[in-house]
Amino acid sequence: MNVVTSIPTDITPEGTDYDTVCRVIEMLTEDYRDQPSLEKIAGRLGQSPTQLQKTFTRWAGLSPKAFLQAVTLDHAKRLLRQEDMPLLETSFEVGLSGPGRLHDLFVTHEAMSPGEWKARGAGLTVRYGFHPSPFGTALVMITERGLAGLAFADVGQERASFDDMAHRWPNANYVEDSAATARYAARIFNPERWCAEEPLRIFLIGSDFQVRVWQALLNIPLGKATSYSKIADEIGQPTASRAVGAAVGRNPISFVVPCHRALGKSGDLTGYHWGLTRKRAILGWEAGKA
DNA sequence: CACACCGCTCCCT
DNA sequence: AGGGAGCGGTGTG
């Protein structure tokens, strides 16, 4: 791997909307037993309920109350119960990932060949950059064949996020190019720029099994969710739900490949590579877009 | 080959 | 609610 000279720190200003949302989520999950009221939460943040309302509206077009509802276990269970989940398109052909995604980010996907996968990124040039997002700092990685990586970093953890990603394709050549990646970030996190006519090109770098799991994730519409066991069914390996979980956890293109829409069968969130709080935030944000 | 490690699930207190 | 067993893919040696 090339030596990396440019890892910015602390590019996201403190006191952002996401920061506030995170703290609300954390308060709520800490003492979920005695559900603190909105007034109490606002008070603990040193804000008025009205201010909190404004923050959520700016962030996701959602009231705090609607957001809280969207991230409860009950709501997750309802998401899992729905029957209209599209079936997985089993072919590896390039094409739209699924029908009927009116408000969702459209993508076309291309997967690495098994030979390329074994090379662990040899001969691949990856350009990367850090950008602010509704969910904290995002690390965007692109190749000539499309978007290959999207990671998140907590404040001051930019280097750790980069290492996490770079170790996945250790033989690739990494070049800082935030001018190029900024265009991707701007589009990915702005729903007004999601359109079917010009789908976002993504490049799935993973094993055969992993790519099949990630393709299944692409079929989950915005505002919905599925379970690890359902994904296992869809890819034709109904007893492999645990392996599915591991593969979901290795998804290199967070958010765009919606691994946050995979939940435990009971509706538990069970895990997220970039932190459970972030998974809740993304699901809540999407509830405001669905 | 043999492990150990995982964003799982099910069954049993 | 929490523990244990069995599950399949992957990385390491």
Short mmCIF file of C-alpha atoms (C1' of nucleotides) in Angstrom, two decimals:
data_model
loop_
_atom_site.label_atom_id
_atom_site.label_comp_id
_atom_site.label_asym_id
_atom_site.label_seq_id
_atom_site.Cartn_x
_atom_site.Cartn_y
_atom_site.Cartn_z
CA MET A 1 0.00 0.00 0.00
CA ASN A 2 1.15 3.47 -0.76
CA VAL A 3 2.11 5.81 2.02
CA VAL A 4 -0.71 8.21 2.70
CA THR A 5 0.30 11.77 3.28
CA SER A 6 -3.02 13.48 3.51
CA ILE A 7 -5.50 12.55 6.22
CA PRO A 8 -7.38 15.62 7.39
CA THR A 9 -8.60 15.69 10.95
CA ASP A 10 -11.68 17.28 12.32
CA ILE A 11 -13.27 18.46 9.11
CA THR A 12 -16.76 18.41 10.55
CA PRO A 13 -17.52 21.48 12.66
CA GLU A 14 -18.62 20.80 16.21
CA GLY A 15 -22.20 21.29 17.23
CA THR A 16 -23.70 20.11 13.94
CA ASP A 17 -27.20 18.72 13.57
CA TYR A 18 -25.82 15.20 13.48
CA ASP A 19 -24.05 15.81 16.74
CA THR A 20 -27.34 16.77 18.37
CA VAL A 21 -29.18 13.82 16.86
CA CYS A 22 -26.51 11.43 18.13
CA ARG A 23 -26.82 12.73 21.63
CA VAL A 24 -30.59 12.35 21.55
CA ILE A 25 -30.22 8.77 20.36
CA GLU A 26 -27.66 8.00 23.03
CA MET A 27 -29.81 9.42 25.81
CA LEU A 28 -32.73 7.41 24.60
CA THR A 29 -30.91 4.11 24.35
CA GLU A 30 -29.19 4.55 27.69
CA ASP A 31 -32.35 4.80 29.74
CA TYR A 32 -34.96 3.41 27.43
CA ARG A 33 -36.68 1.97 30.50
CA ASP A 34 -38.02 5.29 31.69
CA GLN A 35 -38.48 6.89 28.26
CA PRO A 36 -37.42 10.48 28.90
CA SER A 37 -39.78 13.06 27.50
CA LEU A 38 -38.84 15.44 24.73
CA GLU A 39 -38.78 18.31 27.19
CA LYS A 40 -36.39 16.46 29.45
CA ILE A 41 -34.06 15.58 26.57
CA ALA A 42 -34.06 19.14 25.29
CA GLY A 43 -33.34 20.36 28.79
CA ARG A 44 -30.39 18.05 29.19
CA LEU A 45 -28.98 19.34 25.91
CA GLY A 46 -29.45 22.91 27.10
CA GLN A 47 -31.97 23.54 24.35
CA SER A 48 -35.63 24.37 24.19
CA PRO A 49 -38.03 21.85 22.62
CA THR A 50 -38.58 24.37 19.85
CA GLN A 51 -34.88 24.49 19.03
CA LEU A 52 -34.76 20.71 18.98
CA GLN A 53 -37.72 20.66 16.64
CA LYS A 54 -35.92 23.01 14.26
CA THR A 55 -32.78 20.90 14.32
CA PHE A 56 -34.65 17.74 13.34
CA THR A 57 -36.61 19.49 10.63
CA ARG A 58 -33.42 20.85 9.13
CA TRP A 59 -31.70 17.50 9.38
CA ALA A 60 -34.34 15.09 8.07
CA GLY A 61 -37.59 16.95 7.60
CA LEU A 62 -38.86 15.08 10.62
CA SER A 63 -40.17 16.07 14.02
CA PRO A 64 -38.23 14.68 16.97
CA LYS A 65 -41.28 12.66 17.91
CA ALA A 66 -41.58 11.09 14.46
CA PHE A 67 -37.87 10.36 14.51
CA LEU A 68 -38.08 8.63 17.86
CA GLN A 69 -40.94 6.53 16.62
CA ALA A 70 -38.97 5.55 13.56
CA VAL A 71 -36.16 4.03 15.59
CA THR A 72 -38.19 2.00 18.07
CA LEU A 73 -38.23 -1.77 18.15
CA ASP A 74 -41.94 -1.79 17.37
CA HIS A 75 -41.40 0.13 14.19
CA ALA A 76 -38.58 -2.19 13.15
CA LYS A 77 -40.84 -5.19 13.67
CA ARG A 78 -43.45 -3.64 11.43
CA LEU A 79 -40.86 -3.07 8.73
CA LEU A 80 -39.90 -6.73 8.84
CA ARG A 81 -43.42 -7.99 8.60
CA GLN A 82 -44.24 -6.48 5.22
CA GLU A 83 -44.62 -8.93 2.38
CA ASP A 84 -43.90 -6.84 -0.67
CA MET A 85 -40.14 -7.14 -0.62
CA PRO A 86 -38.83 -7.43 -4.17
CA LEU A 87 -37.05 -10.64 -5.03
CA LEU A 88 -33.35 -10.69 -5.63
CA GLU A 89 -32.25 -10.44 -9.22
CA THR A 90 -29.81 -13.32 -9.17
CA SER A 91 -27.82 -12.48 -12.27
CA PHE A 92 -24.61 -10.55 -12.07
CA GLU A 93 -25.50 -8.44 -15.06
CA VAL A 94 -25.11 -4.71 -14.93
CA GLY A 95 -28.41 -2.96 -14.60
CA LEU A 96 -30.74 -1.11 -12.32
CA SER A 97 -30.69 -2.75 -8.95
CA GLY A 98 -34.43 -2.89 -8.51
CA PRO A 99 -37.76 -1.51 -9.58
CA GLY A 100 -40.01 0.97 -7.89
CA ARG A 101 -37.53 2.96 -5.90
CA LEU A 102 -39.25 6.27 -6.38
CA HIS A 103 -37.31 8.27 -3.85
CA ASP A 104 -34.26 6.09 -3.54
CA LEU A 105 -30.76 6.52 -4.83
CA PHE A 106 -30.49 4.60 -8.08
CA VAL A 107 -27.33 2.71 -8.79
CA THR A 108 -25.86 0.41 -11.38
CA HIS A 109 -23.45 -2.10 -10.05
CA GLU A 110 -20.48 -3.90 -11.43
CA ALA A 111 -18.66 -6.58 -9.50
CA MET A 112 -15.05 -7.61 -9.40
CA SER A 113 -14.10 -10.87 -11.04
CA PRO A 114 -12.83 -13.64 -8.75
CA GLY A 115 -9.34 -13.21 -10.16
CA GLU A 116 -9.34 -9.50 -9.43
CA TRP A 117 -10.62 -10.19 -5.92
CA LYS A 118 -7.69 -12.47 -5.21
CA ALA A 119 -5.29 -9.72 -6.24
CA ARG A 120 -6.49 -7.68 -3.26
CA GLY A 121 -6.62 -4.48 -5.25
CA ALA A 122 -3.36 -4.86 -7.18
CA GLY A 123 -3.30 -2.52 -10.18
CA LEU A 124 -6.27 -0.57 -8.84
CA THR A 125 -6.07 3.16 -8.28
CA VAL A 126 -8.34 4.45 -5.55
CA ARG A 127 -8.94 8.16 -5.18
CA TYR A 128 -10.33 9.29 -1.86
CA GLY A 129 -11.53 12.31 0.08
CA PHE A 130 -13.27 13.26 3.33
CA HIS A 131 -16.53 15.20 3.28
CA PRO A 132 -19.19 16.34 5.72
CA SER A 133 -22.43 14.35 5.61
CA PRO A 134 -25.70 14.19 7.58
CA PHE A 135 -24.10 11.32 9.52
CA GLY A 136 -20.73 12.80 10.35
CA THR A 137 -17.60 12.85 8.26
CA ALA A 138 -17.76 10.54 5.23
CA LEU A 139 -14.77 8.98 3.52
CA VAL A 140 -15.46 8.50 -0.19
CA MET A 141 -13.35 6.18 -2.37
CA ILE A 142 -13.72 6.03 -6.14
CA THR A 143 -12.16 4.07 -9.00
CA GLU A 144 -12.45 4.32 -12.75
CA ARG A 145 -15.22 1.75 -12.58
CA GLY A 146 -17.27 3.73 -10.07
CA LEU A 147 -17.75 4.33 -6.39
CA ALA A 148 -15.98 1.58 -4.46
CA GLY A 149 -15.96 2.74 -0.85
CA LEU A 150 -17.96 4.87 1.56
CA ALA A 151 -17.01 4.93 5.22
CA PHE A 152 -17.79 7.13 8.20
CA ALA A 153 -15.48 8.62 10.77
CA ASP A 154 -16.17 10.03 14.20
CA VAL A 155 -14.41 13.28 15.01
CA GLY A 156 -10.65 12.68 15.18
CA GLN A 157 -10.95 9.09 13.89
CA GLU A 158 -10.37 9.86 10.22
CA ARG A 159 -7.10 7.92 10.10
CA ALA A 160 -8.72 4.83 11.64
CA SER A 161 -11.50 4.90 9.07
CA PHE A 162 -9.04 5.22 6.23
CA ASP A 163 -6.97 2.30 7.53
CA ASP A 164 -10.08 0.18 7.95
CA MET A 165 -10.93 0.70 4.29
CA ALA A 166 -7.42 0.54 2.86
CA HIS A 167 -6.69 -2.79 4.56
CA ARG A 168 -9.53 -4.35 2.58
CA TRP A 169 -7.65 -3.84 -0.69
CA PRO A 170 -4.07 -3.66 0.59
CA ASN A 171 -2.42 -3.76 -2.84
CA ALA A 172 -4.30 -0.82 -4.29
CA ASN A 173 -2.76 2.55 -4.94
CA TYR A 174 -4.34 5.33 -2.84
CA VAL A 175 -4.38 8.95 -3.98
CA GLU A 176 -5.99 11.87 -2.21
CA ASP A 177 -8.38 13.64 -4.60
CA SER A 178 -11.14 15.31 -2.64
CA ALA A 179 -11.97 17.52 -5.62
CA ALA A 180 -13.12 14.42 -7.49
CA THR A 181 -14.80 12.70 -4.54
CA ALA A 182 -16.69 15.85 -3.51
CA ARG A 183 -19.00 15.50 -6.49
CA TYR A 184 -19.93 12.00 -5.37
CA ALA A 185 -20.52 13.07 -1.78
CA ALA A 186 -22.69 16.00 -2.82
CA ARG A 187 -24.90 13.77 -4.89
CA ILE A 188 -25.11 10.77 -2.57
CA PHE A 189 -26.30 12.75 0.43
CA ASN A 190 -28.71 15.03 -1.42
CA PRO A 191 -31.97 13.18 -2.24
CA GLU A 192 -32.93 15.90 -4.70
CA ARG A 193 -30.11 14.71 -6.89
CA TRP A 194 -31.14 11.06 -6.90
CA CYS A 195 -32.51 10.09 -10.27
CA ALA A 196 -33.13 6.98 -12.33
CA GLU A 197 -31.98 8.54 -15.60
CA GLU A 198 -28.39 8.86 -14.46
CA PRO A 199 -27.79 6.10 -11.96
CA LEU A 200 -24.74 6.22 -9.74
CA ARG A 201 -22.11 3.74 -10.84
CA ILE A 202 -20.78 1.58 -8.05
CA PHE A 203 -18.05 -1.04 -8.10
CA LEU A 204 -18.51 -3.98 -5.74
CA ILE A 205 -15.16 -5.33 -4.61
CA GLY A 206 -15.67 -8.55 -2.68
CA SER A 207 -15.94 -12.31 -2.75
CA ASP A 208 -18.65 -14.02 -4.75
CA PHE A 209 -20.76 -14.60 -1.66
CA GLN A 210 -20.32 -11.05 -0.40
CA VAL A 211 -21.32 -9.53 -3.72
CA ARG A 212 -24.51 -11.60 -3.79
CA VAL A 213 -25.40 -10.38 -0.29
CA TRP A 214 -24.69 -6.75 -1.21
CA GLN A 215 -26.84 -7.06 -4.33
CA ALA A 216 -29.67 -8.32 -2.14
CA LEU A 217 -29.25 -5.23 0.05
CA LEU A 218 -29.66 -3.01 -3.01
CA ASN A 219 -33.15 -4.43 -3.45
CA ILE A 220 -34.41 -3.11 -0.11
CA PRO A 221 -36.32 0.10 -0.82
CA LEU A 222 -35.87 3.29 1.12
CA GLY A 223 -37.82 3.32 4.37
CA LYS A 224 -38.05 -0.47 4.54
CA ALA A 225 -35.96 -3.17 6.14
CA THR A 226 -35.24 -6.88 6.01
CA SER A 227 -33.59 -9.48 8.21
CA TYR A 228 -30.35 -11.39 7.79
CA SER A 229 -32.29 -14.64 7.48
CA LYS A 230 -34.51 -13.25 4.72
CA ILE A 231 -31.43 -12.26 2.77
CA ALA A 232 -30.09 -15.77 3.28
CA ASP A 233 -33.32 -17.12 1.79
CA GLU A 234 -33.13 -14.75 -1.16
CA ILE A 235 -29.63 -15.74 -2.17
CA GLY A 236 -30.61 -19.41 -1.98
CA GLN A 237 -28.65 -20.30 1.16
CA PRO A 238 -31.33 -20.32 3.83
CA THR A 239 -29.06 -21.69 6.56
CA ALA A 240 -26.37 -19.08 6.07
CA SER A 241 -27.90 -16.16 7.94
CA ARG A 242 -24.91 -15.81 10.18
CA ALA A 243 -22.56 -15.71 7.22
CA VAL A 244 -24.89 -13.15 5.69
CA GLY A 245 -24.47 -11.04 8.80
CA ALA A 246 -20.71 -11.20 8.47
CA ALA A 247 -20.90 -10.25 4.79
CA VAL A 248 -23.29 -7.37 5.48
CA GLY A 249 -20.82 -6.14 8.06
CA ARG A 250 -18.08 -6.10 5.43
CA ASN A 251 -20.06 -3.91 3.03
CA PRO A 252 -17.52 -1.37 1.76
CA ILE A 253 -20.07 1.14 0.40
CA SER A 254 -22.07 2.10 3.47
CA PHE A 255 -25.29 4.03 3.02
CA VAL A 256 -25.30 3.61 -0.79
CA VAL A 257 -25.45 -0.17 -0.38
CA PRO A 258 -28.03 0.04 2.40
CA CYS A 259 -26.62 -2.36 4.95
CA HIS A 260 -28.34 -0.31 7.66
CA ARG A 261 -31.65 -1.75 6.40
CA ALA A 262 -30.65 -5.25 7.55
CA LEU A 263 -31.94 -6.05 11.03
CA GLY A 264 -32.16 -9.10 13.26
CA LYS A 265 -35.22 -11.26 12.78
CA SER A 266 -36.75 -9.89 16.00
CA GLY A 267 -36.29 -6.30 14.88
CA ASP A 268 -33.16 -5.73 16.95
CA LEU A 269 -30.60 -3.57 15.21
CA THR A 270 -27.89 -6.06 16.25
CA GLY A 271 -24.90 -4.18 14.86
CA TYR A 272 -23.36 -1.64 12.53
CA HIS A 273 -19.75 -1.42 11.46
CA TRP A 274 -19.66 2.35 11.96
CA GLY A 275 -21.59 2.33 15.24
CA LEU A 276 -25.17 1.48 16.21
CA THR A 277 -25.96 5.12 16.94
CA ARG A 278 -25.17 5.94 13.34
CA LYS A 279 -27.41 3.09 12.15
CA ARG A 280 -30.30 4.52 14.15
CA ALA A 281 -29.62 7.98 12.78
CA ILE A 282 -29.63 6.77 9.18
CA LEU A 283 -32.84 4.79 9.64
CA GLY A 284 -34.51 7.79 11.25
CA TRP A 285 -33.28 10.14 8.54
CA GLU A 286 -34.65 7.77 5.89
CA ALA A 287 -38.00 7.61 7.66
CA GLY A 288 -38.26 11.31 6.87
CA LYS A 289 -37.65 10.64 3.16
CA ALA A 290 -39.85 7.60 2.64
"C1'" DC B 1 -5.74 -28.80 6.65
"C1'" DA B 2 -7.35 -26.53 11.42
"C1'" DC B 3 -8.76 -22.80 13.79
"C1'" DA B 4 -11.13 -18.50 15.40
"C1'" DC B 5 -13.89 -14.89 14.40
"C1'" DC B 6 -18.53 -12.73 12.96
"C1'" DG B 7 -23.84 -7.16 12.41
"C1'" DC B 8 -27.53 -14.92 13.29
"C1'" DT B 9 -31.22 -17.84 15.09
"C1'" DC B 10 -33.39 -21.11 17.84
"C1'" DC B 11 -34.25 -23.41 21.90
"C1'" DC B 12 -33.92 -23.63 26.70
"C1'" DT B 13 -33.93 -21.95 31.36
"C1'" DA C 1 -33.44 -11.55 29.46
"C1'" DG C 2 -29.63 -14.37 29.07
"C1'" DG C 3 -26.88 -18.73 27.85
"C1'" DG C 4 -25.45 -22.37 24.68
"C1'" DA C 5 -25.25 -24.87 20.33
"C1'" DG C 6 -25.08 -25.02 15.55
"C1'" DC C 7 -24.81 -22.53 11.60
"C1'" DG C 8 -21.63 -20.90 6.88
"C1'" DG C 9 -17.97 -17.81 4.83
"C1'" DT C 10 -13.45 -15.87 5.45
"C1'" DG C 11 -8.81 -14.81 7.11
"C1'" DT C 12 -4.72 -16.72 9.15
"C1'" DG C 13 -1.16 -20.08 9.57
#
